[in-house]
Every structure is written in structure tokens, then in C-alpha cells.
PDB file of C-alpha atoms in Angstrom:
ATOM      1  CA  LYS A  36       0.047  -0.059   0.188  1.00  0.00           C
ATOM      2  CA  GLN A  37       1.308   3.337  -1.020  1.00  0.00           C
ATOM      3  CA  GLU A  38       2.066   5.759   1.935  1.00  0.00           C
ATOM      4  CA  VAL A  39       2.961   9.423   1.443  1.00  0.00           C
ATOM      5  CA  THR A  40       4.779  11.227   4.194  1.00  0.00           C
ATOM      6  CA  GLN A  41       5.372  15.059   4.334  1.00  0.00           C
ATOM      7  CA  ILE A  42       7.983  16.659   6.529  1.00  0.00           C
ATOM      8  CA  PRO A  43       7.847  19.012   8.456  1.00  0.00           C
ATOM      9  CA  ALA A  44       4.192  19.059   9.441  1.00  0.00           C
ATOM     10  CA  ALA A  45       4.630  22.762  10.233  1.00  0.00           C
ATOM     11  CA  LEU A  46       7.152  25.501   9.116  1.00  0.00           C
ATOM     12  CA  SER A  47       7.223  29.093  10.094  1.00  0.00           C
ATOM     13  CA  VAL A  48       9.672  31.491   8.215  1.00  0.00           C
ATOM     14  CA  PRO A  49      10.362  35.271   7.764  1.00  0.00           C
ATOM     15  CA  GLU A  50       9.173  36.774   4.592  1.00  0.00           C
ATOM     16  CA  GLY A  51      11.681  36.628   1.703  1.00  0.00           C
ATOM     17  CA  GLU A  52      13.286  33.322   2.834  1.00  0.00           C
ATOM     18  CA  ASN A  53      13.719  30.478   0.393  1.00  0.00           C
ATOM     19  CA  LEU A  54      12.327  27.237   1.658  1.00  0.00           C
ATOM     20  CA  VAL A  55      11.970  23.519   0.802  1.00  0.00           C
ATOM     21  CA  LEU A  56       9.049  21.200   1.628  1.00  0.00           C
ATOM     22  CA  ASN A  57       9.634  17.505   1.455  1.00  0.00           C
ATOM     23  CA  CYS A  58       7.567  14.509   0.311  1.00  0.00           C
ATOM     24  CA  SER A  59       8.359  10.935   0.259  1.00  0.00           C
ATOM     25  CA  PHE A  60       6.429   7.970  -0.947  1.00  0.00           C
ATOM     26  CA  THR A  61       6.849   4.341  -0.262  1.00  0.00           C
ATOM     27  CA  ASP A  62       6.271   2.692  -3.650  1.00  0.00           C
ATOM     28  CA  SER A  63       8.327   4.131  -6.553  1.00  0.00           C
ATOM     29  CA  ALA A  64       6.009   2.845  -9.121  1.00  0.00           C
ATOM     30  CA  ILE A  65       4.112   6.075  -9.474  1.00  0.00           C
ATOM     31  CA  TYR A  66       2.340   7.561 -12.648  1.00  0.00           C
ATOM     32  CA  ASN A  67       2.576  11.193 -11.470  1.00  0.00           C
ATOM     33  CA  LEU A  68       2.863  13.364  -8.411  1.00  0.00           C
ATOM     34  CA  GLN A  69       1.067  16.508  -7.701  1.00  0.00           C
ATOM     35  CA  TRP A  70       1.592  19.437  -5.350  1.00  0.00           C
ATOM     36  CA  PHE A  71      -1.373  21.152  -4.080  1.00  0.00           C
ATOM     37  CA  ARG A  72      -2.116  24.243  -1.813  1.00  0.00           C
ATOM     38  CA  GLN A  73      -4.868  24.432   0.553  1.00  0.00           C
ATOM     39  CA  ASP A  74      -6.089  27.733   2.285  1.00  0.00           C
ATOM     40  CA  PRO A  75      -8.094  27.250   5.534  1.00  0.00           C
ATOM     41  CA  GLY A  76     -11.618  26.354   4.943  1.00  0.00           C
ATOM     42  CA  LYS A  77     -11.105  26.087   1.164  1.00  0.00           C
ATOM     43  CA  GLY A  78     -10.602  23.468  -1.485  1.00  0.00           C
ATOM     44  CA  LEU A  79      -7.332  22.278  -3.022  1.00  0.00           C
ATOM     45  CA  THR A  80      -5.506  24.363  -5.786  1.00  0.00           C
ATOM     46  CA  SER A  81      -3.119  22.345  -7.972  1.00  0.00           C
ATOM     47  CA  LEU A  82       0.313  23.898  -8.110  1.00  0.00           C
ATOM     48  CA  LEU A  83       2.451  21.556 -10.143  1.00  0.00           C
ATOM     49  CA  LEU A  84       2.229  18.111 -11.649  1.00  0.00           C
ATOM     50  CA  ILE A  85       5.317  15.976 -12.390  1.00  0.00           C
ATOM     51  CA  GLN A  86       5.065  12.993 -14.612  1.00  0.00           C
ATOM     52  CA  SER A  87       6.934   9.976 -13.485  1.00  0.00           C
ATOM     53  CA  SER A  88       9.525  10.446 -16.515  1.00  0.00           C
ATOM     54  CA  GLN A  89      10.197  14.070 -15.495  1.00  0.00           C
ATOM     55  CA  ARG A  90      12.711  15.310 -13.019  1.00  0.00           C
ATOM     56  CA  GLU A  91      11.214  18.741 -12.270  1.00  0.00           C
ATOM     57  CA  GLN A  92       8.542  21.326 -13.009  1.00  0.00           C
ATOM     58  CA  THR A  93       8.611  25.139 -12.467  1.00  0.00           C
ATOM     59  CA  SER A  94       5.859  27.659 -12.147  1.00  0.00           C
ATOM     60  CA  GLY A  95       6.854  31.111 -11.158  1.00  0.00           C
ATOM     61  CA  ARG A  96       8.557  31.059  -7.791  1.00  0.00           C
ATOM     62  CA  LEU A  97       7.783  27.413  -7.298  1.00  0.00           C
ATOM     63  CA  ASN A  98       9.887  24.470  -8.471  1.00  0.00           C
ATOM     64  CA  ALA A  99       9.065  20.900  -7.831  1.00  0.00           C
ATOM     65  CA  SER A 100      11.710  18.021  -8.253  1.00  0.00           C
ATOM     66  CA  LEU A 101      10.956  14.300  -8.407  1.00  0.00           C
ATOM     67  CA  ASP A 102      13.441  11.486  -7.650  1.00  0.00           C
ATOM     68  CA  LYS A 103      11.373   8.412  -8.268  1.00  0.00           C
ATOM     69  CA  SER A 104      13.950   5.889  -7.509  1.00  0.00           C
ATOM     70  CA  SER A 105      14.508   7.264  -3.998  1.00  0.00           C
ATOM     71  CA  GLY A 106      10.715   7.990  -3.650  1.00  0.00           C
ATOM     72  CA  ARG A 107      11.186  11.592  -2.900  1.00  0.00           C
ATOM     73  CA  SER A 108      10.005  15.081  -4.096  1.00  0.00           C
ATOM     74  CA  THR A 109      10.615  18.605  -2.923  1.00  0.00           C
ATOM     75  CA  LEU A 110       8.748  21.750  -3.434  1.00  0.00           C
ATOM     76  CA  TYR A 111      11.026  24.793  -3.517  1.00  0.00           C
ATOM     77  CA  ILE A 112       9.499  28.301  -2.892  1.00  0.00           C
ATOM     78  CA  ALA A 113      11.608  31.132  -3.697  1.00  0.00           C
ATOM     79  CA  ALA A 114      11.490  34.537  -1.891  1.00  0.00           C
ATOM     80  CA  SER A 115       8.441  33.606   0.284  1.00  0.00           C
ATOM     81  CA  GLN A 116       5.576  36.055   0.816  1.00  0.00           C
ATOM     82  CA  PRO A 117       2.900  36.173   3.553  1.00  0.00           C
ATOM     83  CA  GLY A 118       0.428  35.223   0.715  1.00  0.00           C
ATOM     84  CA  ASP A 119       2.193  31.807   0.346  1.00  0.00           C
ATOM     85  CA  SER A 120       0.847  30.879   3.953  1.00  0.00           C
ATOM     86  CA  ALA A 121      -1.220  27.806   3.596  1.00  0.00           C
ATOM     87  CA  THR A 122      -1.011  24.062   3.779  1.00  0.00           C
ATOM     88  CA  TYR A 123       0.855  22.292   1.000  1.00  0.00           C
ATOM     89  CA  LEU A 124      -0.162  18.808   0.079  1.00  0.00           C
ATOM     90  CA  CYS A 125       1.792  16.178  -1.948  1.00  0.00           C
ATOM     91  CA  ALA A 126      -0.073  13.387  -3.647  1.00  0.00           C
ATOM     92  CA  VAL A 127       0.811  10.592  -5.909  1.00  0.00           C
ATOM     93  CA  SER A 128      -1.157   8.532  -8.486  1.00  0.00           C
ATOM     94  CA  GLU A 129      -0.076   5.061  -9.585  1.00  0.00           C
ATOM     95  CA  THR A 130      -1.934   4.714 -12.968  1.00  0.00           C
ATOM     96  CA  SER A 131      -3.589   7.043 -15.438  1.00  0.00           C
ATOM     97  CA  GLY A 132      -6.923   8.232 -13.993  1.00  0.00           C
ATOM     98  CA  SER A 133      -6.349   6.414 -10.761  1.00  0.00           C
ATOM     99  CA  ARG A 134      -6.912   7.940  -7.215  1.00  0.00           C
ATOM    100  CA  LEU A 135      -4.451  10.160  -5.526  1.00  0.00           C
ATOM    101  CA  THR A 136      -2.742   9.089  -2.313  1.00  0.00           C
ATOM    102  CA  PHE A 137      -2.036  12.101  -0.235  1.00  0.00           C
ATOM    103  CA  GLY A 138       0.356  13.085   2.476  1.00  0.00           C
ATOM    104  CA  GLU A 139      -1.060  15.049   5.446  1.00  0.00           C
ATOM    105  CA  GLY A 140       0.591  18.323   4.461  1.00  0.00           C
ATOM    106  CA  THR A 141       2.896  20.832   5.617  1.00  0.00           C
ATOM    107  CA  GLN A 142       1.466  24.012   7.253  1.00  0.00           C
ATOM    108  CA  LEU A 143       3.499  27.027   6.055  1.00  0.00           C
ATOM    109  CA  THR A 144       3.367  30.387   7.845  1.00  0.00           C
ATOM    110  CA  VAL A 145       5.334  33.203   6.243  1.00  0.00           C
ATOM    111  CA  ASN A 146       5.721  36.100   8.784  1.00  0.00           C
ATOM    112  CA  PRO A 147       5.868  39.663   7.444  1.00  0.00           C
TER     113      PRO A 147
ATOM    114  CA  ASP B 246     -10.543  27.194 -11.692  1.00  0.00           C
ATOM    115  CA  ALA B 247     -12.000  24.165 -13.335  1.00  0.00           C
ATOM    116  CA  GLY B 248     -15.686  24.272 -13.428  1.00  0.00           C
ATOM    117  CA  ILE B 249     -16.581  22.105 -10.417  1.00  0.00           C
ATOM    118  CA  THR B 250     -19.446  22.991  -7.968  1.00  0.00           C
ATOM    119  CA  GLN B 251     -20.520  20.875  -4.946  1.00  0.00           C
ATOM    120  CA  SER B 252     -23.951  21.191  -3.267  1.00  0.00           C
ATOM    121  CA  PRO B 253     -24.846  21.615  -0.585  1.00  0.00           C
ATOM    122  CA  ARG B 254     -21.706  23.456   0.810  1.00  0.00           C
ATOM    123  CA  HIS B 255     -22.839  22.852   4.400  1.00  0.00           C
ATOM    124  CA  LYS B 256     -25.200  20.341   5.880  1.00  0.00           C
ATOM    125  CA  VAL B 257     -26.147  19.244   9.340  1.00  0.00           C
ATOM    126  CA  THR B 258     -28.001  16.036   9.728  1.00  0.00           C
ATOM    127  CA  GLU B 259     -29.007  13.443  12.305  1.00  0.00           C
ATOM    128  CA  THR B 260     -27.728   9.939  12.706  1.00  0.00           C
ATOM    129  CA  GLY B 261     -29.636   7.438  10.635  1.00  0.00           C
ATOM    130  CA  THR B 262     -30.821   9.681   7.989  1.00  0.00           C
ATOM    131  CA  PRO B 263     -29.873   9.441   4.274  1.00  0.00           C
ATOM    132  CA  VAL B 264     -27.780  12.149   2.725  1.00  0.00           C
ATOM    133  CA  THR B 265     -26.863  12.938  -0.878  1.00  0.00           C
ATOM    134  CA  LEU B 266     -24.098  15.148  -1.954  1.00  0.00           C
ATOM    135  CA  ARG B 267     -23.794  16.351  -5.471  1.00  0.00           C
ATOM    136  CA  CYS B 268     -20.838  17.268  -7.654  1.00  0.00           C
ATOM    137  CA  HIS B 269     -21.290  18.975 -10.920  1.00  0.00           C
ATOM    138  CA  GLN B 270     -18.719  19.682 -13.702  1.00  0.00           C
ATOM    139  CA  THR B 271     -18.806  21.799 -16.653  1.00  0.00           C
ATOM    140  CA  GLU B 272     -15.455  20.443 -18.147  1.00  0.00           C
ATOM    141  CA  ASN B 273     -16.592  17.190 -19.810  1.00  0.00           C
ATOM    142  CA  HIS B 274     -13.819  15.381 -17.824  1.00  0.00           C
ATOM    143  CA  ARG B 275     -13.935  11.589 -17.780  1.00  0.00           C
ATOM    144  CA  TYR B 276     -12.738  10.848 -14.304  1.00  0.00           C
ATOM    145  CA  MET B 277     -14.596  11.999 -11.039  1.00  0.00           C
ATOM    146  CA  TYR B 278     -13.756  11.354  -7.451  1.00  0.00           C
ATOM    147  CA  TRP B 279     -15.088  11.711  -3.881  1.00  0.00           C
ATOM    148  CA  TYR B 280     -12.656  12.240  -1.120  1.00  0.00           C
ATOM    149  CA  ARG B 281     -13.096  12.945   2.534  1.00  0.00           C
ATOM    150  CA  GLN B 282     -10.804  15.043   4.643  1.00  0.00           C
ATOM    151  CA  ASP B 283     -10.220  14.476   8.341  1.00  0.00           C
ATOM    152  CA  PRO B 284      -7.614  15.617  10.751  1.00  0.00           C
ATOM    153  CA  GLY B 285      -4.896  13.018  11.206  1.00  0.00           C
ATOM    154  CA  HIS B 286      -5.852  11.257   8.155  1.00  0.00           C
ATOM    155  CA  GLY B 287      -5.522  13.694   5.372  1.00  0.00           C
ATOM    156  CA  LEU B 288      -7.561  13.127   2.200  1.00  0.00           C
ATOM    157  CA  ARG B 289      -8.735   9.647   1.510  1.00  0.00           C
ATOM    158  CA  LEU B 290     -10.530   8.312  -1.524  1.00  0.00           C
ATOM    159  CA  ILE B 291     -14.251   7.112  -0.988  1.00  0.00           C
ATOM    160  CA  HIS B 292     -15.313   6.307  -4.670  1.00  0.00           C
ATOM    161  CA  TYR B 293     -14.499   7.146  -8.117  1.00  0.00           C
ATOM    162  CA  SER B 294     -15.848   7.037 -11.570  1.00  0.00           C
ATOM    163  CA  TYR B 295     -14.126   6.490 -14.935  1.00  0.00           C
ATOM    164  CA  GLY B 296     -17.162   6.993 -17.064  1.00  0.00           C
ATOM    165  CA  VAL B 297     -20.982   7.133 -17.088  1.00  0.00           C
ATOM    166  CA  LYS B 298     -22.290   4.410 -14.907  1.00  0.00           C
ATOM    167  CA  ASP B 299     -18.667   3.235 -14.378  1.00  0.00           C
ATOM    168  CA  THR B 300     -17.733   3.398 -10.720  1.00  0.00           C
ATOM    169  CA  ASP B 301     -15.317   1.769  -8.314  1.00  0.00           C
ATOM    170  CA  LYS B 302     -14.508   1.702  -4.604  1.00  0.00           C
ATOM    171  CA  GLY B 303     -11.841   3.765  -2.824  1.00  0.00           C
ATOM    172  CA  GLU B 304     -10.234   2.929   0.456  1.00  0.00           C
ATOM    173  CA  VAL B 305     -12.881   4.290   2.674  1.00  0.00           C
ATOM    174  CA  SER B 306     -16.101   3.198   0.798  1.00  0.00           C
ATOM    175  CA  ASP B 307     -17.984   1.349   3.613  1.00  0.00           C
ATOM    176  CA  GLY B 308     -21.353   3.319   4.328  1.00  0.00           C
ATOM    177  CA  TYR B 309     -21.130   5.200   0.855  1.00  0.00           C
ATOM    178  CA  SER B 310     -22.577   4.694  -2.519  1.00  0.00           C
ATOM    179  CA  VAL B 311     -22.338   6.631  -5.720  1.00  0.00           C
ATOM    180  CA  SER B 312     -23.958   7.109  -8.955  1.00  0.00           C
ATOM    181  CA  ARG B 313     -22.998   8.756 -12.289  1.00  0.00           C
ATOM    182  CA  SER B 314     -25.822   8.763 -14.735  1.00  0.00           C
ATOM    183  CA  LYS B 315     -24.477  11.766 -16.684  1.00  0.00           C
ATOM    184  CA  THR B 316     -20.852  12.883 -17.485  1.00  0.00           C
ATOM    185  CA  GLU B 317     -21.357  16.082 -15.505  1.00  0.00           C
ATOM    186  CA  ASP B 318     -22.842  14.818 -12.246  1.00  0.00           C
ATOM    187  CA  PHE B 319     -21.286  12.410  -9.606  1.00  0.00           C
ATOM    188  CA  LEU B 320     -23.497  11.883  -6.500  1.00  0.00           C
ATOM    189  CA  LEU B 321     -22.388  10.498  -3.182  1.00  0.00           C
ATOM    190  CA  THR B 322     -24.896   9.077  -0.813  1.00  0.00           C
ATOM    191  CA  LEU B 323     -24.633   8.118   2.797  1.00  0.00           C
ATOM    192  CA  GLU B 324     -27.353   5.527   3.126  1.00  0.00           C
ATOM    193  CA  SER B 325     -27.636   6.020   6.970  1.00  0.00           C
ATOM    194  CA  ALA B 326     -25.447   8.790   8.217  1.00  0.00           C
ATOM    195  CA  THR B 327     -23.267   8.030  11.211  1.00  0.00           C
ATOM    196  CA  SER B 328     -21.173  10.614  13.443  1.00  0.00           C
ATOM    197  CA  SER B 329     -18.011   8.945  11.963  1.00  0.00           C
ATOM    198  CA  GLN B 330     -19.102  10.436   8.617  1.00  0.00           C
ATOM    199  CA  THR B 331     -18.835  13.900   9.978  1.00  0.00           C
ATOM    200  CA  SER B 332     -16.088  15.345   7.604  1.00  0.00           C
ATOM    201  CA  VAL B 333     -15.372  17.546   4.784  1.00  0.00           C
ATOM    202  CA  TYR B 334     -16.130  16.090   1.334  1.00  0.00           C
ATOM    203  CA  PHE B 335     -14.254  16.982  -1.753  1.00  0.00           C
ATOM    204  CA  CYS B 336     -15.047  16.055  -5.334  1.00  0.00           C
ATOM    205  CA  ALA B 337     -12.433  16.085  -7.909  1.00  0.00           C
ATOM    206  CA  ILE B 338     -12.172  15.718 -11.751  1.00  0.00           C
ATOM    207  CA  SER B 339      -9.389  14.739 -14.145  1.00  0.00           C
ATOM    208  CA  GLY B 340      -8.792  13.871 -17.660  1.00  0.00           C
ATOM    209  CA  THR B 341      -9.617  15.574 -20.902  1.00  0.00           C
ATOM    210  CA  PRO B 342     -12.486  14.347 -23.275  1.00  0.00           C
ATOM    211  CA  ASP B 343     -10.201  13.158 -25.982  1.00  0.00           C
ATOM    212  CA  ARG B 344      -7.224  11.626 -24.366  1.00  0.00           C
ATOM    213  CA  VAL B 345      -6.518   8.795 -21.887  1.00  0.00           C
ATOM    214  CA  ASN B 346      -2.951   9.240 -21.138  1.00  0.00           C
ATOM    215  CA  GLY B 347      -0.769  12.322 -20.579  1.00  0.00           C
ATOM    216  CA  LEU B 348      -0.992  15.106 -18.000  1.00  0.00           C
ATOM    217  CA  GLU B 349      -4.024  14.580 -15.863  1.00  0.00           C
ATOM    218  CA  THR B 350      -4.140  17.110 -13.127  1.00  0.00           C
ATOM    219  CA  GLN B 351      -6.860  16.543 -10.586  1.00  0.00           C
ATOM    220  CA  TYR B 352      -8.992  19.704  -9.932  1.00  0.00           C
ATOM    221  CA  PHE B 353     -10.886  19.930  -6.709  1.00  0.00           C
ATOM    222  CA  GLY B 354     -14.201  21.422  -5.860  1.00  0.00           C
ATOM    223  CA  PRO B 355     -14.832  23.744  -2.861  1.00  0.00           C
ATOM    224  CA  GLY B 356     -15.847  20.958  -0.479  1.00  0.00           C
ATOM    225  CA  THR B 357     -19.014  20.296   1.561  1.00  0.00           C
ATOM    226  CA  ARG B 358     -18.920  20.441   5.329  1.00  0.00           C
ATOM    227  CA  LEU B 359     -21.095  17.682   6.706  1.00  0.00           C
ATOM    228  CA  LEU B 360     -21.930  17.389  10.425  1.00  0.00           C
ATOM    229  CA  VAL B 361     -23.780  14.347  11.673  1.00  0.00           C
ATOM    230  CA  LEU B 362     -25.337  14.772  15.046  1.00  0.00           C
TER     231      LEU B 362
END
């Protein structure tokens, strides 16, 4: 059974700092990996999707990397802003159209 | 945002009553999913659909049933609600109408908060 772990569970940083969120998964036979953002009381917003054949994806200040063989992904956030404060979730799928298995998330607080 | 709506957005009900949650999409996506989100458990899949009238169970399907009679609608029914089904329920969609493989981002609806008393 696939298990996804995110470390740390919570992170507080000053504005402007570069930071890395970590995600690990137990079964390396994944189809893709997604990073989501969730604001309190809201739904999930997709940030980045990495196919299993890719090593990284970038969107603005966000960069996600994937090392499938070691079962790890990182989300790098450059020049953090208070508006980045949210919970970040990592999820993997094992086949096309299949369910996502989620980690419990990292709660990020960026202090002005 | 992908065109996904969920109704109702909030519901309070009593133990033993049936409850139906609706997910509606305007994207003509093939796949639809129901997840629940609980503290300490994260998001877990309840049921999913890979086409009209094609559904399958997820990891926490006991006590839930689903139906998909049209591409755009996916209904989740709690046959007899229990307090353990108090949760936030999210619908998600993925896939494009004319391709099976490739990039398949899952897009999530705004959620339904259900309280079973």
C-alpha cells in the first residue's frame, strides 16, 4: 500500500526566505506526483504536476523536483511571501486516472 | 479554476438519515472522485468514476454509495449517516475528453462540510 509522508508538519519562516518542503512515498512505481495548496476552509488548488518520466517542473517562484527511484519529491518556494501561507499537500497516483494518495501536508506560515 | 461545483456546501443532519451530496462539472472530464478530509488522516478516496455508470470503490467506501448517470454529475450518498461520517467532502475531476494518457491534473471542488449529530 502506497504511503506518502510530508516533513515537516509545520514550518514558520520570515518573509523573503527560500524554503523547501519535502515529500516521500513508499512505492516508486508512480504515474505522476502533484503538489497542491489548501487555504483554511477552502478546496485544493493544483500547483504543479510532475510525470514519472520528468525530473522537475517550474511555475513562477515554485519548483518541484522528483526522484522516483528514491521515492522523494521537494517543493522549493523562492522569496517567500505572507500570501504563501497555506497548507501544502503532496499526492501521488499510480496509474492513469487513478486515485491520489495524499500526504498529511505541511502547514506553512510566512511572517511579514 | 476548473468548473466544479458541490452542493450543498454545508449540511447538518441526524444519525440514521440518508444524505446525498452532488458534484457537478462543466469540463466534460472523464474521471470524477469523492474524497473525505479528516484531521490526522488527510484526504482519502471514497469512490471514483471512470465514465458514465462506471464506478469503483476507494479505500474508505463502507457506508457510501455513488452514482453517475451523466458525465457532468457524480452523486455521493450516505445511506444512513453516522457520526463517523462527519467530515469535509471534496469532489475532484481529471482527464480531458479526448485523451486517456498524458498530463492529468486533478481539480478539486470547494468542498461540503457535513456534520452528523
